[in-house]
Tab-separated table of C-alpha atoms in Angstrom:
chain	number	residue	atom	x	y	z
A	1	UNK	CA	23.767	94.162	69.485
A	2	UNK	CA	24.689	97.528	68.568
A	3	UNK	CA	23.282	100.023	71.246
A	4	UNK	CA	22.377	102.508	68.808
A	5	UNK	CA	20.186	99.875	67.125
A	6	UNK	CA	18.054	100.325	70.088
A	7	UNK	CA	18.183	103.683	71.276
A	8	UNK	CA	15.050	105.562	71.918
A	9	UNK	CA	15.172	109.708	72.609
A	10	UNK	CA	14.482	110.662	75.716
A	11	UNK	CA	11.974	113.131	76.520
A	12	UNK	CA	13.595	116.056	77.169
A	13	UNK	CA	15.915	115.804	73.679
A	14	UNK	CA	12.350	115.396	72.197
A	15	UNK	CA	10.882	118.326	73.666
A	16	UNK	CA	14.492	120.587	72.835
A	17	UNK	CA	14.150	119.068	68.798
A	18	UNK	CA	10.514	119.978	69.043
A	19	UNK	CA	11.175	123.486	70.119
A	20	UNK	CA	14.274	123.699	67.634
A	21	UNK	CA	12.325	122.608	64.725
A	22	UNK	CA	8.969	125.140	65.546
A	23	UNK	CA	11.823	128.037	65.776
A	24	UNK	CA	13.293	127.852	62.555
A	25	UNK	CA	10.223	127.343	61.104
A	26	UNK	CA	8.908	130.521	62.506
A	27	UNK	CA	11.803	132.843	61.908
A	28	UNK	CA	14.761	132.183	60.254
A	29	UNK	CA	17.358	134.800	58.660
A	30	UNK	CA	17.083	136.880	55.859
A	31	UNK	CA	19.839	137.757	53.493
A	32	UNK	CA	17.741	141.058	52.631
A	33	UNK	CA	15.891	142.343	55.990
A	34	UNK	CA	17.727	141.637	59.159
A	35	UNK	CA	20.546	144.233	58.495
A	36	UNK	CA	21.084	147.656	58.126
A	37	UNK	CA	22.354	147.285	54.591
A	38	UNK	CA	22.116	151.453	54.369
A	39	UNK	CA	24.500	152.037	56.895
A	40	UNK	CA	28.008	154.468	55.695
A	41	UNK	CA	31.119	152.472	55.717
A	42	UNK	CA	33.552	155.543	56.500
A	43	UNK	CA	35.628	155.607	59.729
A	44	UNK	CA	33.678	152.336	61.221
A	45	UNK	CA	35.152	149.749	63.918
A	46	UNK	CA	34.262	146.681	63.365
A	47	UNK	CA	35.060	145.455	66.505
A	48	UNK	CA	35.775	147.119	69.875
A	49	UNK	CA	38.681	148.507	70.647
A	50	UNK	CA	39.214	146.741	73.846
A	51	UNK	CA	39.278	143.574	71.715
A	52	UNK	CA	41.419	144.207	68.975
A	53	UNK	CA	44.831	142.388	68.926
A	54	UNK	CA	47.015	144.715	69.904
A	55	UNK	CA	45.074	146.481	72.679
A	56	UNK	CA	46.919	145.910	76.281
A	57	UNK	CA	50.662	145.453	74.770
A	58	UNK	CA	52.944	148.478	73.430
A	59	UNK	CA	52.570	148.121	70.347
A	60	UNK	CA	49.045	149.528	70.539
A	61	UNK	CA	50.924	153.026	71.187
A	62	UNK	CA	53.336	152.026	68.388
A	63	UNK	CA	49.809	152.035	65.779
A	64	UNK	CA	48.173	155.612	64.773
A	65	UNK	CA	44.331	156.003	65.543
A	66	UNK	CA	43.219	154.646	61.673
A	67	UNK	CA	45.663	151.492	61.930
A	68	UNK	CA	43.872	150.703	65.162
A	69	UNK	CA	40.504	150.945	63.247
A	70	UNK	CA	41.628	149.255	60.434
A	71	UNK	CA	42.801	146.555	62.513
A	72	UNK	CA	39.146	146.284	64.004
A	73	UNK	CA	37.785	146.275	60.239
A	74	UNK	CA	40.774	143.317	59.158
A	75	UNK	CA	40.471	141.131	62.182
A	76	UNK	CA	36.600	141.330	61.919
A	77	UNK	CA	36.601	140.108	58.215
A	78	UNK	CA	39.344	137.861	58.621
A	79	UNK	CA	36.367	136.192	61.058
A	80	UNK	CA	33.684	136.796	59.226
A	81	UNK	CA	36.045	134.799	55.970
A	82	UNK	CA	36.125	132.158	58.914
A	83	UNK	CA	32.772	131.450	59.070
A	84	UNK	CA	32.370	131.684	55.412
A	85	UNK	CA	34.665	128.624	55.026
A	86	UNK	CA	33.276	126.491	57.644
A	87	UNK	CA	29.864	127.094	57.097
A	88	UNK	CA	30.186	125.822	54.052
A	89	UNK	CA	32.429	122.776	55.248
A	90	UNK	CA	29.289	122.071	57.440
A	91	UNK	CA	26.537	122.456	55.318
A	92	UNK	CA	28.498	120.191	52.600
A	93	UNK	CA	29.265	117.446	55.951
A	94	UNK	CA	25.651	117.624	57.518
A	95	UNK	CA	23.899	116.945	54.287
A	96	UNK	CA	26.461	113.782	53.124
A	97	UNK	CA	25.283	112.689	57.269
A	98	UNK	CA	21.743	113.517	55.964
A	99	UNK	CA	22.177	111.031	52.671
A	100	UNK	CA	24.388	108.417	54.364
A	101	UNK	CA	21.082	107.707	56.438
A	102	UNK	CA	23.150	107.079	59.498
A	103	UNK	CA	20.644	109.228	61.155
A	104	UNK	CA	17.137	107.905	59.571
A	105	UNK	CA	15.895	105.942	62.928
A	106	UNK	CA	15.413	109.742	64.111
A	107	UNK	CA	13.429	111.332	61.808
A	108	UNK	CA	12.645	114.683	64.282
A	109	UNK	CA	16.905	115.021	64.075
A	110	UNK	CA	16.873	115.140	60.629
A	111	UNK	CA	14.460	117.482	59.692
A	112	UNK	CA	16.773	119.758	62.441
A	113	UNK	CA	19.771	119.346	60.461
A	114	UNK	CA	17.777	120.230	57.204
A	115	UNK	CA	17.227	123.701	59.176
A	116	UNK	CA	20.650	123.831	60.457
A	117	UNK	CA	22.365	123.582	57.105
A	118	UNK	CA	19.707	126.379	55.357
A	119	UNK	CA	20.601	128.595	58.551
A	120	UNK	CA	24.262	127.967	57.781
A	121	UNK	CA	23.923	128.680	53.993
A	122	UNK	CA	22.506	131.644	54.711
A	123	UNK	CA	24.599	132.941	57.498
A	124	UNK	CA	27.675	132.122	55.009
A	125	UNK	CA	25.941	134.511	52.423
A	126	UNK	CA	25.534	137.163	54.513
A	127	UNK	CA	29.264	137.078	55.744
A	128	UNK	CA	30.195	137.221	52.511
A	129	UNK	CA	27.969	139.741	51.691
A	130	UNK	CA	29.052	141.974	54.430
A	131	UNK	CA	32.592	141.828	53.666
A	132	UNK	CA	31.851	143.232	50.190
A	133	UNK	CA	29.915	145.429	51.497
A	134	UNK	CA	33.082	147.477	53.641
A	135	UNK	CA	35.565	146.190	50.871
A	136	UNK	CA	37.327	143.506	52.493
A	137	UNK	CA	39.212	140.834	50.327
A	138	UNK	CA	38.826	137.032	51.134
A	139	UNK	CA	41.997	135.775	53.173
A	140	UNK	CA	43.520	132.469	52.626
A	141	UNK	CA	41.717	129.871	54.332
A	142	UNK	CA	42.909	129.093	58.129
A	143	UNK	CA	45.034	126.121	57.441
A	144	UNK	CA	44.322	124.513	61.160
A	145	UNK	CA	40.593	124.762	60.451
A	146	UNK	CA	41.011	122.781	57.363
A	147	UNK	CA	42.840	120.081	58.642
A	148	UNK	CA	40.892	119.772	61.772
A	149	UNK	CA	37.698	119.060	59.437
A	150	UNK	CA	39.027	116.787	56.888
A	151	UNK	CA	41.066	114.926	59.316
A	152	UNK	CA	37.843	114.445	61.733
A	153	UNK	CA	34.554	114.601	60.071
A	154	UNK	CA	35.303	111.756	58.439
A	155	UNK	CA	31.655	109.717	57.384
A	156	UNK	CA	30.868	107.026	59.796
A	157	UNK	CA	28.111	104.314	61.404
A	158	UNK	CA	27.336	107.298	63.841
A	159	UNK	CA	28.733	110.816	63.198
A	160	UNK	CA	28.808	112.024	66.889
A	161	UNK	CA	32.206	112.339	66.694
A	162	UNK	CA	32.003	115.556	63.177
A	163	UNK	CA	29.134	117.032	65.441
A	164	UNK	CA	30.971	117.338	68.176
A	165	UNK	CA	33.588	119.257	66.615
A	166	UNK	CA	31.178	121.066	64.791
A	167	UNK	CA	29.731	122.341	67.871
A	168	UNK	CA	33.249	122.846	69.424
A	169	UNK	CA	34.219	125.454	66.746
A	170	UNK	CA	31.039	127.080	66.369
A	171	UNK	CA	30.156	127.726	70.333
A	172	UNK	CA	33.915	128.794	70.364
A	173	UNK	CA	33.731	130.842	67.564
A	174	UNK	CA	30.322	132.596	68.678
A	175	UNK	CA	31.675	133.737	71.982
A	176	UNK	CA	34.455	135.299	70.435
A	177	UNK	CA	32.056	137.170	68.102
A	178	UNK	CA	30.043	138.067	70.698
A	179	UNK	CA	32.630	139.152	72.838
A	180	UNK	CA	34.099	141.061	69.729
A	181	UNK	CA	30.738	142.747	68.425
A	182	UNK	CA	28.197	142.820	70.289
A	183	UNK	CA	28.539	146.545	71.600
A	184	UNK	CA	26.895	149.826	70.813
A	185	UNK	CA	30.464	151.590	69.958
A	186	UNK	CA	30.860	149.608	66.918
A	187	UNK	CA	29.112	149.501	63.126
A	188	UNK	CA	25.219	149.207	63.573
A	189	UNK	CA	25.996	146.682	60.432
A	190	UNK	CA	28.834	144.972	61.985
A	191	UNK	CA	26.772	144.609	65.465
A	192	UNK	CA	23.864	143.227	63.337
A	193	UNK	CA	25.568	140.715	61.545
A	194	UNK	CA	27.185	139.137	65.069
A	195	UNK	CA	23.756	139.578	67.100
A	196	UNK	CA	21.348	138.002	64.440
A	197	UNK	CA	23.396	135.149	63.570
A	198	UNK	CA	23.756	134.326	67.610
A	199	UNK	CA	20.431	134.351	67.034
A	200	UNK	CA	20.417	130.937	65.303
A	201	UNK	CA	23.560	129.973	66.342
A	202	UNK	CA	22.616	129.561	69.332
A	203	UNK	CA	19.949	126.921	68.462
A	204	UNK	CA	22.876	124.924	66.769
A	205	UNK	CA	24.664	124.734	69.868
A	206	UNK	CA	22.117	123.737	72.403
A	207	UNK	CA	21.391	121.211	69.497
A	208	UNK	CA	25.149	119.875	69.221
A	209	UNK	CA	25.379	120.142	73.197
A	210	UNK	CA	22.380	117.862	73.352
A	211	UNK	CA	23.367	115.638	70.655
A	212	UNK	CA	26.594	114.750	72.712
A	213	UNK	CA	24.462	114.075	75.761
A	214	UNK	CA	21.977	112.002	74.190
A	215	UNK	CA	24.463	109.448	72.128
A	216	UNK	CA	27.700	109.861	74.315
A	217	UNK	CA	27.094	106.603	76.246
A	218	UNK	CA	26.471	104.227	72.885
A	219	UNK	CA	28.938	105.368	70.952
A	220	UNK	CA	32.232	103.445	71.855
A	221	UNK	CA	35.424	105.155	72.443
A	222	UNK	CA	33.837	108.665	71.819
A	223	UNK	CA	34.767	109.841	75.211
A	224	UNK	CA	37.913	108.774	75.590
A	225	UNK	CA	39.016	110.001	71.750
A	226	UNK	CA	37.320	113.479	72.889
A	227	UNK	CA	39.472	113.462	76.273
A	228	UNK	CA	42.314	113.624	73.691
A	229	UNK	CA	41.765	115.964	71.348
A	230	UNK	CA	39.145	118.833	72.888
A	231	UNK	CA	42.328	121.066	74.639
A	232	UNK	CA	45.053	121.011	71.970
A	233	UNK	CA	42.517	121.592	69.559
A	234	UNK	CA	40.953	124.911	71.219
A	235	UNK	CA	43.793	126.246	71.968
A	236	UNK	CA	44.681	125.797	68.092
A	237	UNK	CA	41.219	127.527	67.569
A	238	UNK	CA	41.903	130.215	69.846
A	239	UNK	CA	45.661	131.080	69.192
A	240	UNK	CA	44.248	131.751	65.413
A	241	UNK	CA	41.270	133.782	66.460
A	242	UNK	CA	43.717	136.186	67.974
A	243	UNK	CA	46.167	136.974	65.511
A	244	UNK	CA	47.390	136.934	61.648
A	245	UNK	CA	50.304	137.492	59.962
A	246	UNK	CA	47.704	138.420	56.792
A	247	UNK	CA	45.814	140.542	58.511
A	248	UNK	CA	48.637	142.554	60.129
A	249	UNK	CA	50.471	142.814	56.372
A	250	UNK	CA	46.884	144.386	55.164
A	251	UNK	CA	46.719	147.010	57.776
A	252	UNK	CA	50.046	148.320	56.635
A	253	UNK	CA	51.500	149.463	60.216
A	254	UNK	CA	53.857	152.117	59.459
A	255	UNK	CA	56.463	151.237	63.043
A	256	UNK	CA	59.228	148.494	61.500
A	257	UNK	CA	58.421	146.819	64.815
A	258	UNK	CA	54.975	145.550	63.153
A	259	UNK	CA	57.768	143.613	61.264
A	260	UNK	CA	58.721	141.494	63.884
A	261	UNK	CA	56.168	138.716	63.906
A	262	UNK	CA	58.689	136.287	66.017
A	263	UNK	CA	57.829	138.894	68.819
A	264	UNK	CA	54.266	140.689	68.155
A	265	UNK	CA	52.456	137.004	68.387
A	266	UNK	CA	54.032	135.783	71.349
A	267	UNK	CA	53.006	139.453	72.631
A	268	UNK	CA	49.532	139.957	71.789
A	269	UNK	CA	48.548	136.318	72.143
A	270	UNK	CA	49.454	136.610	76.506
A	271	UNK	CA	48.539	139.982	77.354
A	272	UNK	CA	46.041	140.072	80.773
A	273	UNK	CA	43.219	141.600	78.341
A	274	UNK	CA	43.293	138.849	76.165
A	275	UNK	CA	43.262	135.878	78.658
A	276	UNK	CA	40.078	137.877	80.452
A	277	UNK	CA	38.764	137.456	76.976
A	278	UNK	CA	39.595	133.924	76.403
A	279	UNK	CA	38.213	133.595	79.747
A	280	UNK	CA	35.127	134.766	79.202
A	281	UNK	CA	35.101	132.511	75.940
A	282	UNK	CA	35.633	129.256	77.812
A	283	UNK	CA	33.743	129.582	80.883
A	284	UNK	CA	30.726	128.083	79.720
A	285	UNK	CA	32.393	126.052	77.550
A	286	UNK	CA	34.681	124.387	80.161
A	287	UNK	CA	31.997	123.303	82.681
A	288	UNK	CA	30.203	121.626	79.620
A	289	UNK	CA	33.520	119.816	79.223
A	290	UNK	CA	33.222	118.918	83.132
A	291	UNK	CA	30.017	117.759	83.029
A	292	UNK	CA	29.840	115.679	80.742
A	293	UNK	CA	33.398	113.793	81.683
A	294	UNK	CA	35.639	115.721	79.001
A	295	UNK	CA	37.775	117.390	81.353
A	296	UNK	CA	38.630	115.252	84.672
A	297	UNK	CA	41.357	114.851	87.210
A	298	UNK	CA	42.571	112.223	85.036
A	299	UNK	CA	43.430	114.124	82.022
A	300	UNK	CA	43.793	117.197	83.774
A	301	UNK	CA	47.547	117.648	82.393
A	302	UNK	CA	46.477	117.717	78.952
A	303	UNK	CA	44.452	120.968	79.845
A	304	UNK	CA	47.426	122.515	82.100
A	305	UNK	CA	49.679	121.935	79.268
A	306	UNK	CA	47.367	123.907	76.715
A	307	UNK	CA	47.005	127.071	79.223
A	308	UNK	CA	43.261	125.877	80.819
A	309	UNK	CA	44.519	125.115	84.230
A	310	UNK	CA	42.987	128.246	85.734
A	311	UNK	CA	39.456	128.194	83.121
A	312	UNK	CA	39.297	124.431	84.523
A	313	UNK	CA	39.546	125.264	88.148
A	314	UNK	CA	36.764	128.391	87.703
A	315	UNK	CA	35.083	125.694	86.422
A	316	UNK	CA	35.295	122.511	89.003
A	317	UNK	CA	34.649	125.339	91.741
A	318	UNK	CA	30.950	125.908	90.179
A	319	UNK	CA	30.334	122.689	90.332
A	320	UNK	CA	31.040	122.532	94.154
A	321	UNK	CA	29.113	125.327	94.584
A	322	UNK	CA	25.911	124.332	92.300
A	323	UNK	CA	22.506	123.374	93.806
A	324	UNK	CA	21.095	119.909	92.642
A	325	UNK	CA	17.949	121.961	91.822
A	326	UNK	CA	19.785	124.586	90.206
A	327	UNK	CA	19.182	125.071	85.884
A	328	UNK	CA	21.737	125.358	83.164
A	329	UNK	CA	23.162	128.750	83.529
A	330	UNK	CA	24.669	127.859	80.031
A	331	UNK	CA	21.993	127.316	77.575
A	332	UNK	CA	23.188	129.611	75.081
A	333	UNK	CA	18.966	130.183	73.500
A	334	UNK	CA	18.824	132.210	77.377
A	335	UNK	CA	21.179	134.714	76.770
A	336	UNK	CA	19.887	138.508	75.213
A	337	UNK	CA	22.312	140.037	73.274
A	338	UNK	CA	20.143	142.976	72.914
């Protein structure tokens, strides 16, 4: 018999969907009140300065003092045009999941993913809204993101497999907003738009982390599929977080050497500030990974050869070091941005 014919949810994923649900019921974003709509536009970063591409390699000193801000105000909208397009690509996925009724034996994870795809509908809007609002063009969509989707969140019996990489992109891609623009140096708006959608975000990703612990030993050949894919793909998902050929041709950098994308990606992709960054990105992501049997000594060449071998050792040590009555120092809902 199928296993999933007879699973049950176990009390603590009842008590997390319970929680879940009663948030979003409460409190859930609004397109009109949650930002400072008011705010002036001239001379704004977007993001800080520490965290802009170029910051930590020469050609920072190459770029005047209004290229390096409009580099903060590109790279930022170039991510918020990010979320646009897979926010979309979710709430389109999660509702076909919804009307395929693969999920109708749990009723309490449905009515989650009915919240989850308003949230995301909403949180798509008010991208988009924000990028009209400092005048910043839409920017062709990421061609890896695409693929990864359509290839992989394909419909199925059991559609742990589209969550997971739903919750792979989105926990990566809220660290690195986070990390990007969550600081008082920056646009009150810009700040705003990263710190309230964490705000539900979050919630997504504690349910996606959950989901994966809860189903990940009745769905056949999840695991080992997920032992393939989960490094190559990040570092996909990073590498394009970083840098763009678009958004460097929009800034306009006066200094020919701008020019020279063969050597300002290789450059700005492995400078020390920006593996401290992606650092600080995959830290929580990569004991998750270790925890749950992702990342072992087994396949532990697969993340060497993808540039994790030090973020999977930081990792493995915590695990040495961890109390057996110790909590989840990851559960992203804990965390105050403010």
């Amino acid at each position: 018999m199928n296993p999933l014919k007879k699973k049950t949810l176990s009390p603590r994923f009842s008590d997390l969907l319970e929680k879940l649900n009663k948030a979003s019921e409460k409190k859930q974003m609004s397109l009109l009140l949650d930002h400072p709509w008011d705010e002036p536009i001239d001379n704004v970063w977007l993001k800080k300065r520490e965290n802009i591409s170029i910051y930590g390699t020469p050609y920072y000193d190459l770029a005047s003092e209004e290229e390096r801000r409009l580099l903060s105000v590109y790279e930022t909208g170039a991510w918020w045009y990010t979320f646009i397009v897979f926010e979309n690509l979710v709430s389109e996925y999660y509702m076909k999941i919804v009307n395929h009724g693969s999920l109708k034996r749990f009723p309490e994870v449905v009515k989650y993913i009915h919240h989850f795809c308003k949230e995301e509908i909403v949180h798509a809007m008010v991208f988009r809204k924000a990028m009209n609002y400092f005048n910043i063009a839409p920017f062709p969509v990421p061609l890896n993101l695409r693929e990864i989707y359509s290839h992989n969140a394909s419909m199925s019996e059991f559609p742990l497999k589209a969550i997971y990489l739903t919750i792979l992109i989105e926990w990566l891609a809220e660290n690195n907003a986070m990390e990007d623009c969550n600081s008082k140096e920056i646009s009150k708006l810009s700040r705003a738009v990263a710190v309230e959608h964490h705000k539900e975000e979050a919630r997504h990703i504690e349910w996606g982390k959950n989901m994966i612990r809860e189903f990940i030993d009745v769905v056949p050949d999840f695991l080992n599929e997920a032992r393939e894919i989960t490094a190559p793909m990040l570092r996909s998902m990073l590498d394009m977080s970083i840098s763009s050929i678009m958004v460097y041709a929009r800034v306009g950098f006066k200094d020919k050497a701008f020019k020279n994308y063969k050597e300002l990606i290789p450059t700005v992709l492995n400078t020390e500030n920006r593996k401290k960054i992606n650092s600080k990105i995959m830290a929580p992501m990569m004991r998750y990974f270790v925890e749950i049997g992702i990342c072992t000594h087994e396949n532990i060449e697969v993340w060497k050869a993808n540039g994790f071998e030090k973020d999977v050792e930081d990792a493995v040590e915590y695990f040495k070091k961890k109390s057996t009555n110790e909590g989840d120092i990851d559960n992203v809902m804990d965390k105050d941005y403010d």
